[in-house]
Amino acid sequence: EPEVTQTPSHQVTQMGQEVILRCVPISNHLYFYWYRQILGQKVEFLVSFYNNEISEKSEIFDDQFSVERPDGSNFTLKIRSTKLEDSAMYFCASSHRDWYQETQYFGPGTRLLVL
Amino acid sequence: SQKIEQNSEALNIQEGKTATLTCNYTNYSPAYLQWYRQDPGRGPVFLLLIRENEKEKRKERLKVTFDTTLKQSLFHITASQPADSATYLCALDPLNYGGSQGNLIFGKGTKLSVKP
């Protein structure tokens, strides 16, 4: 069964460094998402992406964040200058949206630790 | 303000019993609501989606109900097994009255423990 994959599974970085989190969505999906989950808290929406542009973004997704689909298969999330509070699990998701309903398939996540 | 709440942080039940989890929302009128399972350190796994015009949906031992008047969804696992132990999340699309915006708003989840 097709699945969303994410790399790396774990990333440790120093505050102020740039990180790039990578995702390979399910191949026939057209909509891509990033979510994050701080330890013990809710899964929170960051950004959605369709047709090579951002569809929607949350208040969390500020100028330090960017997304890209560089080559038709990968979908990346870049954090330009990491802060301690960026430490979280980051989940990529993809979907093939039908009218009136939505099922998103999530990857296993990247655990980011900012020191 | 808009809220989605899962009333129990944790639920402990005996194997073979039915687990019932609750999801309430305020100031949304979602076209559908979804339930996901999340194991520790893993991503959410989709279980069921129920639309606003559906009262109930079933999948094997799982059953979901959706009451748009009460603004509540109930998630049931019948004949529960230790392997059902996980955190169960409800989620909705905040775009009201049909259509789909795509981004999901999640509840905090209910951690279910099924004891043998």
PDB file of C-alpha atoms in Angstrom:
ATOM      1  CA  GLU A   1       0.000   0.000   0.000  1.00  0.00           C
ATOM      2  CA  PRO A   2       1.410   3.435  -0.908  1.00  0.00           C
ATOM      3  CA  GLU A   3       2.543   5.563   1.986  1.00  0.00           C
ATOM      4  CA  VAL A   4       3.973   8.957   2.784  1.00  0.00           C
ATOM      5  CA  THR A   5       7.641   8.838   3.736  1.00  0.00           C
ATOM      6  CA  GLN A   6       9.676  11.419   5.628  1.00  0.00           C
ATOM      7  CA  THR A   7      13.370  11.974   6.182  1.00  0.00           C
ATOM      8  CA  PRO A   8      15.170  12.264   8.466  1.00  0.00           C
ATOM      9  CA  SER A   9      13.319  10.502  11.254  1.00  0.00           C
ATOM     10  CA  HIS A  10      15.239  12.568  13.818  1.00  0.00           C
ATOM     11  CA  GLN A  11      17.080  15.866  13.506  1.00  0.00           C
ATOM     12  CA  VAL A  12      19.047  17.675  16.170  1.00  0.00           C
ATOM     13  CA  THR A  13      20.161  21.215  15.414  1.00  0.00           C
ATOM     14  CA  GLN A  14      21.501  24.296  17.113  1.00  0.00           C
ATOM     15  CA  MET A  15      19.313  27.337  17.593  1.00  0.00           C
ATOM     16  CA  GLY A  16      19.630  29.691  14.647  1.00  0.00           C
ATOM     17  CA  GLN A  17      20.518  26.970  12.151  1.00  0.00           C
ATOM     18  CA  GLU A  18      18.520  26.163   9.061  1.00  0.00           C
ATOM     19  CA  VAL A  19      16.813  22.790   8.725  1.00  0.00           C
ATOM     20  CA  ILE A  20      15.099  21.137   5.803  1.00  0.00           C
ATOM     21  CA  LEU A  21      12.594  18.396   6.415  1.00  0.00           C
ATOM     22  CA  ARG A  22      11.773  16.156   3.484  1.00  0.00           C
ATOM     23  CA  CYS A  23       8.681  14.271   2.498  1.00  0.00           C
ATOM     24  CA  VAL A  24       7.702  12.052  -0.405  1.00  0.00           C
ATOM     25  CA  PRO A  25       3.910  12.160  -0.703  1.00  0.00           C
ATOM     26  CA  ILE A  26       1.814   9.390  -2.211  1.00  0.00           C
ATOM     27  CA  SER A  27       2.446   9.539  -5.943  1.00  0.00           C
ATOM     28  CA  ASN A  28      -1.003  10.360  -7.333  1.00  0.00           C
ATOM     29  CA  HIS A  29      -1.866  12.865  -4.621  1.00  0.00           C
ATOM     30  CA  LEU A  30      -2.192  16.507  -5.487  1.00  0.00           C
ATOM     31  CA  TYR A  31      -2.505  18.213  -2.091  1.00  0.00           C
ATOM     32  CA  PHE A  32       0.268  18.378   0.445  1.00  0.00           C
ATOM     33  CA  TYR A  33       0.397  19.514   4.043  1.00  0.00           C
ATOM     34  CA  TRP A  34       2.715  20.058   6.947  1.00  0.00           C
ATOM     35  CA  TYR A  35       1.588  19.739  10.546  1.00  0.00           C
ATOM     36  CA  ARG A  36       3.503  19.828  13.766  1.00  0.00           C
ATOM     37  CA  GLN A  37       2.948  18.342  17.199  1.00  0.00           C
ATOM     38  CA  ILE A  38       4.755  19.691  20.219  1.00  0.00           C
ATOM     39  CA  LEU A  39       5.240  16.969  22.821  1.00  0.00           C
ATOM     40  CA  GLY A  40       1.998  16.336  24.695  1.00  0.00           C
ATOM     41  CA  GLN A  41      -0.005  18.796  22.603  1.00  0.00           C
ATOM     42  CA  LYS A  42      -2.387  18.779  19.655  1.00  0.00           C
ATOM     43  CA  VAL A  43      -1.472  18.161  16.067  1.00  0.00           C
ATOM     44  CA  GLU A  44      -1.415  21.660  14.546  1.00  0.00           C
ATOM     45  CA  PHE A  45      -1.798  22.658  10.925  1.00  0.00           C
ATOM     46  CA  LEU A  46       1.066  24.634   9.400  1.00  0.00           C
ATOM     47  CA  VAL A  47       0.535  24.875   5.653  1.00  0.00           C
ATOM     48  CA  SER A  48      -1.221  23.344   2.670  1.00  0.00           C
ATOM     49  CA  PHE A  49       0.161  23.288  -0.859  1.00  0.00           C
ATOM     50  CA  TYR A  50      -1.491  22.683  -4.200  1.00  0.00           C
ATOM     51  CA  ASN A  51      -0.504  23.333  -7.789  1.00  0.00           C
ATOM     52  CA  ASN A  52       2.930  24.575  -6.741  1.00  0.00           C
ATOM     53  CA  GLU A  53       1.706  27.224  -4.391  1.00  0.00           C
ATOM     54  CA  ILE A  54       0.583  27.645  -0.825  1.00  0.00           C
ATOM     55  CA  SER A  55      -3.184  27.276  -0.444  1.00  0.00           C
ATOM     56  CA  GLU A  56      -3.494  28.040   3.219  1.00  0.00           C
ATOM     57  CA  LYS A  57      -1.180  28.702   6.128  1.00  0.00           C
ATOM     58  CA  SER A  58      -1.621  29.081   9.841  1.00  0.00           C
ATOM     59  CA  GLU A  59      -0.350  31.788  12.167  1.00  0.00           C
ATOM     60  CA  ILE A  60       2.504  29.458  13.123  1.00  0.00           C
ATOM     61  CA  PHE A  61       3.802  29.475   9.558  1.00  0.00           C
ATOM     62  CA  ASP A  62       5.660  32.779   9.682  1.00  0.00           C
ATOM     63  CA  ASP A  63       8.481  34.130   7.516  1.00  0.00           C
ATOM     64  CA  GLN A  64      10.918  31.637   9.009  1.00  0.00           C
ATOM     65  CA  PHE A  65       9.092  28.796   7.287  1.00  0.00           C
ATOM     66  CA  SER A  66       8.925  27.945   3.617  1.00  0.00           C
ATOM     67  CA  VAL A  67       7.785  24.992   1.549  1.00  0.00           C
ATOM     68  CA  GLU A  68       8.816  23.742  -1.827  1.00  0.00           C
ATOM     69  CA  ARG A  69       8.126  20.937  -4.236  1.00  0.00           C
ATOM     70  CA  PRO A  70      11.439  21.010  -6.086  1.00  0.00           C
ATOM     71  CA  ASP A  71      11.219  18.003  -8.351  1.00  0.00           C
ATOM     72  CA  GLY A  72       7.673  16.652  -8.629  1.00  0.00           C
ATOM     73  CA  SER A  73       8.140  14.004  -5.964  1.00  0.00           C
ATOM     74  CA  ASN A  74       9.664  15.613  -2.879  1.00  0.00           C
ATOM     75  CA  PHE A  75       7.906  18.140  -0.690  1.00  0.00           C
ATOM     76  CA  THR A  76      10.098  20.050   1.736  1.00  0.00           C
ATOM     77  CA  LEU A  77       9.662  22.258   4.765  1.00  0.00           C
ATOM     78  CA  LYS A  78      12.479  24.686   5.518  1.00  0.00           C
ATOM     79  CA  ILE A  79      12.940  26.497   8.788  1.00  0.00           C
ATOM     80  CA  ARG A  80      15.462  29.279   8.174  1.00  0.00           C
ATOM     81  CA  SER A  81      16.591  30.089  11.679  1.00  0.00           C
ATOM     82  CA  THR A  82      15.407  27.569  14.209  1.00  0.00           C
ATOM     83  CA  LYS A  83      14.210  28.544  17.666  1.00  0.00           C
ATOM     84  CA  LEU A  84      13.940  26.411  20.769  1.00  0.00           C
ATOM     85  CA  GLU A  85      10.158  26.429  20.444  1.00  0.00           C
ATOM     86  CA  ASP A  86      10.393  24.814  17.002  1.00  0.00           C
ATOM     87  CA  SER A  87      11.215  21.536  18.726  1.00  0.00           C
ATOM     88  CA  ALA A  88       8.369  19.205  17.779  1.00  0.00           C
ATOM     89  CA  MET A  89       7.316  16.302  15.596  1.00  0.00           C
ATOM     90  CA  TYR A  90       6.689  17.479  12.058  1.00  0.00           C
ATOM     91  CA  PHE A  91       4.255  15.484   9.972  1.00  0.00           C
ATOM     92  CA  CYS A  92       3.810  15.636   6.243  1.00  0.00           C
ATOM     93  CA  ALA A  93       0.473  14.579   4.795  1.00  0.00           C
ATOM     94  CA  SER A  94      -0.971  14.226   1.334  1.00  0.00           C
ATOM     95  CA  SER A  95      -4.384  13.710  -0.138  1.00  0.00           C
ATOM     96  CA  HIS A  96      -6.225  13.219  -3.368  1.00  0.00           C
ATOM     97  CA  ARG A  97      -9.172  15.384  -2.602  1.00  0.00           C
ATOM     98  CA  ASP A  98     -12.612  14.377  -3.779  1.00  0.00           C
ATOM     99  CA  TRP A  99     -15.401  16.854  -3.811  1.00  0.00           C
ATOM    100  CA  TYR A 100     -16.956  17.241  -0.403  1.00  0.00           C
ATOM    101  CA  GLN A 101     -14.618  15.011   1.512  1.00  0.00           C
ATOM    102  CA  GLU A 102     -11.055  14.722   2.507  1.00  0.00           C
ATOM    103  CA  THR A 103      -8.786  11.956   3.699  1.00  0.00           C
ATOM    104  CA  GLN A 104      -5.242  12.880   4.538  1.00  0.00           C
ATOM    105  CA  TYR A 105      -2.485  10.304   4.781  1.00  0.00           C
ATOM    106  CA  PHE A 106       0.244  11.150   7.215  1.00  0.00           C
ATOM    107  CA  GLY A 107       3.899  10.246   7.201  1.00  0.00           C
ATOM    108  CA  PRO A 108       5.728   8.843  10.235  1.00  0.00           C
ATOM    109  CA  GLY A 109       7.102  12.259  11.168  1.00  0.00           C
ATOM    110  CA  THR A 110      10.451  13.937  11.771  1.00  0.00           C
ATOM    111  CA  ARG A 111      11.339  14.614  15.369  1.00  0.00           C
ATOM    112  CA  LEU A 112      13.147  17.966  15.469  1.00  0.00           C
ATOM    113  CA  LEU A 113      15.106  18.966  18.535  1.00  0.00           C
ATOM    114  CA  VAL A 114      16.526  22.486  18.691  1.00  0.00           C
ATOM    115  CA  LEU A 115      19.250  23.009  21.286  1.00  0.00           C
TER     116      LEU A 115
ATOM    117  CA  SER B   1     -14.193  31.116  20.005  1.00  0.00           C
ATOM    118  CA  GLN B   2     -13.877  27.955  17.966  1.00  0.00           C
ATOM    119  CA  LYS B   3     -12.986  24.811  19.848  1.00  0.00           C
ATOM    120  CA  ILE B   4     -12.765  21.090  19.296  1.00  0.00           C
ATOM    121  CA  GLU B   5     -12.578  19.096  22.488  1.00  0.00           C
ATOM    122  CA  GLN B   6     -12.151  15.492  23.402  1.00  0.00           C
ATOM    123  CA  ASN B   7     -13.451  15.310  26.901  1.00  0.00           C
ATOM    124  CA  SER B   8     -11.376  12.470  28.263  1.00  0.00           C
ATOM    125  CA  GLU B   9      -7.615  12.634  28.181  1.00  0.00           C
ATOM    126  CA  ALA B  10      -7.463   8.946  29.084  1.00  0.00           C
ATOM    127  CA  LEU B  11      -9.831   6.014  29.075  1.00  0.00           C
ATOM    128  CA  ASN B  12      -9.060   2.631  30.633  1.00  0.00           C
ATOM    129  CA  ILE B  13     -11.252  -0.346  29.827  1.00  0.00           C
ATOM    130  CA  GLN B  14     -11.189  -4.100  30.056  1.00  0.00           C
ATOM    131  CA  GLU B  15     -10.611  -6.261  27.009  1.00  0.00           C
ATOM    132  CA  GLY B  16     -13.862  -7.242  25.320  1.00  0.00           C
ATOM    133  CA  LYS B  17     -15.762  -4.138  26.447  1.00  0.00           C
ATOM    134  CA  THR B  18     -16.908  -1.287  24.222  1.00  0.00           C
ATOM    135  CA  ALA B  19     -14.872   1.896  24.322  1.00  0.00           C
ATOM    136  CA  THR B  20     -16.765   5.139  23.674  1.00  0.00           C
ATOM    137  CA  LEU B  21     -14.847   8.326  22.965  1.00  0.00           C
ATOM    138  CA  THR B  22     -16.414  11.774  22.666  1.00  0.00           C
ATOM    139  CA  CYS B  23     -15.588  14.730  20.459  1.00  0.00           C
ATOM    140  CA  ASN B  24     -17.393  18.046  20.873  1.00  0.00           C
ATOM    141  CA  TYR B  25     -16.948  21.191  18.845  1.00  0.00           C
ATOM    142  CA  THR B  26     -18.165  24.765  19.131  1.00  0.00           C
ATOM    143  CA  ASN B  27     -18.546  27.511  16.560  1.00  0.00           C
ATOM    144  CA  TYR B  28     -17.889  25.235  13.630  1.00  0.00           C
ATOM    145  CA  SER B  29     -20.335  23.785  11.146  1.00  0.00           C
ATOM    146  CA  PRO B  30     -18.141  21.174   9.494  1.00  0.00           C
ATOM    147  CA  ALA B  31     -19.198  19.278   6.417  1.00  0.00           C
ATOM    148  CA  TYR B  32     -17.533  16.185   7.871  1.00  0.00           C
ATOM    149  CA  LEU B  33     -15.573  14.961  10.807  1.00  0.00           C
ATOM    150  CA  GLN B  34     -12.754  12.418  10.870  1.00  0.00           C
ATOM    151  CA  TRP B  35     -11.225  10.072  13.398  1.00  0.00           C
ATOM    152  CA  TYR B  36      -7.563   9.116  13.429  1.00  0.00           C
ATOM    153  CA  ARG B  37      -5.462   6.758  15.498  1.00  0.00           C
ATOM    154  CA  GLN B  38      -2.032   7.807  16.702  1.00  0.00           C
ATOM    155  CA  ASP B  39       0.524   5.511  18.279  1.00  0.00           C
ATOM    156  CA  PRO B  40       3.415   6.975  20.321  1.00  0.00           C
ATOM    157  CA  GLY B  41       5.999   8.665  18.120  1.00  0.00           C
ATOM    158  CA  ARG B  42       4.011   7.965  14.954  1.00  0.00           C
ATOM    159  CA  GLY B  43       1.848   9.934  12.565  1.00  0.00           C
ATOM    160  CA  PRO B  44      -1.962   9.887  12.692  1.00  0.00           C
ATOM    161  CA  VAL B  45      -3.597   7.040  10.788  1.00  0.00           C
ATOM    162  CA  PHE B  46      -6.988   7.682   9.200  1.00  0.00           C
ATOM    163  CA  LEU B  47      -9.830   5.515  10.486  1.00  0.00           C
ATOM    164  CA  LEU B  48     -13.224   6.907   9.533  1.00  0.00           C
ATOM    165  CA  LEU B  49     -14.871   9.958   8.011  1.00  0.00           C
ATOM    166  CA  ILE B  50     -18.493  10.851   8.630  1.00  0.00           C
ATOM    167  CA  ARG B  51     -20.403  13.527   6.748  1.00  0.00           C
ATOM    168  CA  GLU B  52     -22.889  15.981   8.183  1.00  0.00           C
ATOM    169  CA  ASN B  53     -25.798  14.166   6.522  1.00  0.00           C
ATOM    170  CA  GLU B  54     -24.761  10.790   7.933  1.00  0.00           C
ATOM    171  CA  LYS B  55     -25.867   9.795  11.394  1.00  0.00           C
ATOM    172  CA  GLU B  56     -23.669   6.741  11.714  1.00  0.00           C
ATOM    173  CA  LYS B  57     -20.842   4.974   9.945  1.00  0.00           C
ATOM    174  CA  ARG B  58     -19.266   1.600  10.652  1.00  0.00           C
ATOM    175  CA  LYS B  59     -16.045  -0.156   9.759  1.00  0.00           C
ATOM    176  CA  GLU B  60     -15.449  -3.582  11.254  1.00  0.00           C
ATOM    177  CA  ARG B  61     -15.441  -3.050  15.055  1.00  0.00           C
ATOM    178  CA  LEU B  62     -15.519   0.737  14.738  1.00  0.00           C
ATOM    179  CA  LYS B  63     -18.603   2.918  14.749  1.00  0.00           C
ATOM    180  CA  VAL B  64     -18.851   6.682  14.515  1.00  0.00           C
ATOM    181  CA  THR B  65     -21.909   8.856  15.058  1.00  0.00           C
ATOM    182  CA  PHE B  66     -22.303  12.513  14.197  1.00  0.00           C
ATOM    183  CA  ASP B  67     -24.933  14.764  15.764  1.00  0.00           C
ATOM    184  CA  THR B  68     -24.791  18.225  14.212  1.00  0.00           C
ATOM    185  CA  THR B  69     -27.431  19.512  16.629  1.00  0.00           C
ATOM    186  CA  LEU B  70     -25.413  18.524  19.677  1.00  0.00           C
ATOM    187  CA  LYS B  71     -22.186  19.338  17.786  1.00  0.00           C
ATOM    188  CA  GLN B  72     -20.814  16.021  18.875  1.00  0.00           C
ATOM    189  CA  SER B  73     -19.304  12.867  17.457  1.00  0.00           C
ATOM    190  CA  LEU B  74     -19.007   9.577  19.319  1.00  0.00           C
ATOM    191  CA  PHE B  75     -16.440   6.945  18.401  1.00  0.00           C
ATOM    192  CA  HIS B  76     -17.029   3.379  19.531  1.00  0.00           C
ATOM    193  CA  ILE B  77     -14.721   0.367  19.482  1.00  0.00           C
ATOM    194  CA  THR B  78     -16.617  -2.832  20.196  1.00  0.00           C
ATOM    195  CA  ALA B  79     -15.013  -6.020  21.532  1.00  0.00           C
ATOM    196  CA  SER B  80     -11.913  -4.003  22.360  1.00  0.00           C
ATOM    197  CA  GLN B  81      -8.481  -5.619  22.315  1.00  0.00           C
ATOM    198  CA  PRO B  82      -5.140  -4.620  23.870  1.00  0.00           C
ATOM    199  CA  ALA B  83      -3.959  -3.850  20.319  1.00  0.00           C
ATOM    200  CA  ASP B  84      -6.555  -1.054  20.213  1.00  0.00           C
ATOM    201  CA  SER B  85      -4.563   0.825  22.853  1.00  0.00           C
ATOM    202  CA  ALA B  86      -3.556   4.138  21.281  1.00  0.00           C
ATOM    203  CA  THR B  87      -4.523   7.801  21.200  1.00  0.00           C
ATOM    204  CA  TYR B  88      -7.604   8.557  19.120  1.00  0.00           C
ATOM    205  CA  LEU B  89      -7.938  11.969  17.530  1.00  0.00           C
ATOM    206  CA  CYS B  90     -10.956  13.654  16.059  1.00  0.00           C
ATOM    207  CA  ALA B  91     -10.439  16.255  13.364  1.00  0.00           C
ATOM    208  CA  LEU B  92     -12.534  18.573  11.258  1.00  0.00           C
ATOM    209  CA  ASP B  93     -12.101  20.947   8.363  1.00  0.00           C
ATOM    210  CA  PRO B  94     -12.850  24.467   9.622  1.00  0.00           C
ATOM    211  CA  LEU B  95     -14.453  25.569   6.362  1.00  0.00           C
ATOM    212  CA  ASN B  96     -18.137  25.676   7.167  1.00  0.00           C
ATOM    213  CA  TYR B  97     -21.189  24.669   5.186  1.00  0.00           C
ATOM    214  CA  GLY B  98     -19.687  22.290   2.696  1.00  0.00           C
ATOM    215  CA  GLY B  99     -16.637  22.386   0.508  1.00  0.00           C
ATOM    216  CA  SER B 100     -13.210  21.671   1.827  1.00  0.00           C
ATOM    217  CA  GLN B 101     -10.422  23.945   2.806  1.00  0.00           C
ATOM    218  CA  GLY B 102      -8.084  21.052   3.444  1.00  0.00           C
ATOM    219  CA  ASN B 103      -6.400  21.953   6.675  1.00  0.00           C
ATOM    220  CA  LEU B 104      -7.553  19.839   9.581  1.00  0.00           C
ATOM    221  CA  ILE B 105      -8.145  21.042  13.108  1.00  0.00           C
ATOM    222  CA  PHE B 106      -7.438  18.280  15.609  1.00  0.00           C
ATOM    223  CA  GLY B 107      -8.635  17.592  19.096  1.00  0.00           C
ATOM    224  CA  LYS B 108      -6.036  16.790  21.696  1.00  0.00           C
ATOM    225  CA  GLY B 109      -6.960  13.129  21.649  1.00  0.00           C
ATOM    226  CA  THR B 110      -8.088  10.476  24.069  1.00  0.00           C
ATOM    227  CA  LYS B 111      -5.543   7.899  25.143  1.00  0.00           C
ATOM    228  CA  LEU B 112      -7.244   4.536  25.252  1.00  0.00           C
ATOM    229  CA  SER B 113      -5.761   1.674  27.266  1.00  0.00           C
ATOM    230  CA  VAL B 114      -7.321  -1.757  26.911  1.00  0.00           C
ATOM    231  CA  LYS B 115      -6.294  -4.136  29.681  1.00  0.00           C
ATOM    232  CA  PRO B 116      -6.228  -7.907  29.119  1.00  0.00           C
TER     233      PRO B 116
END
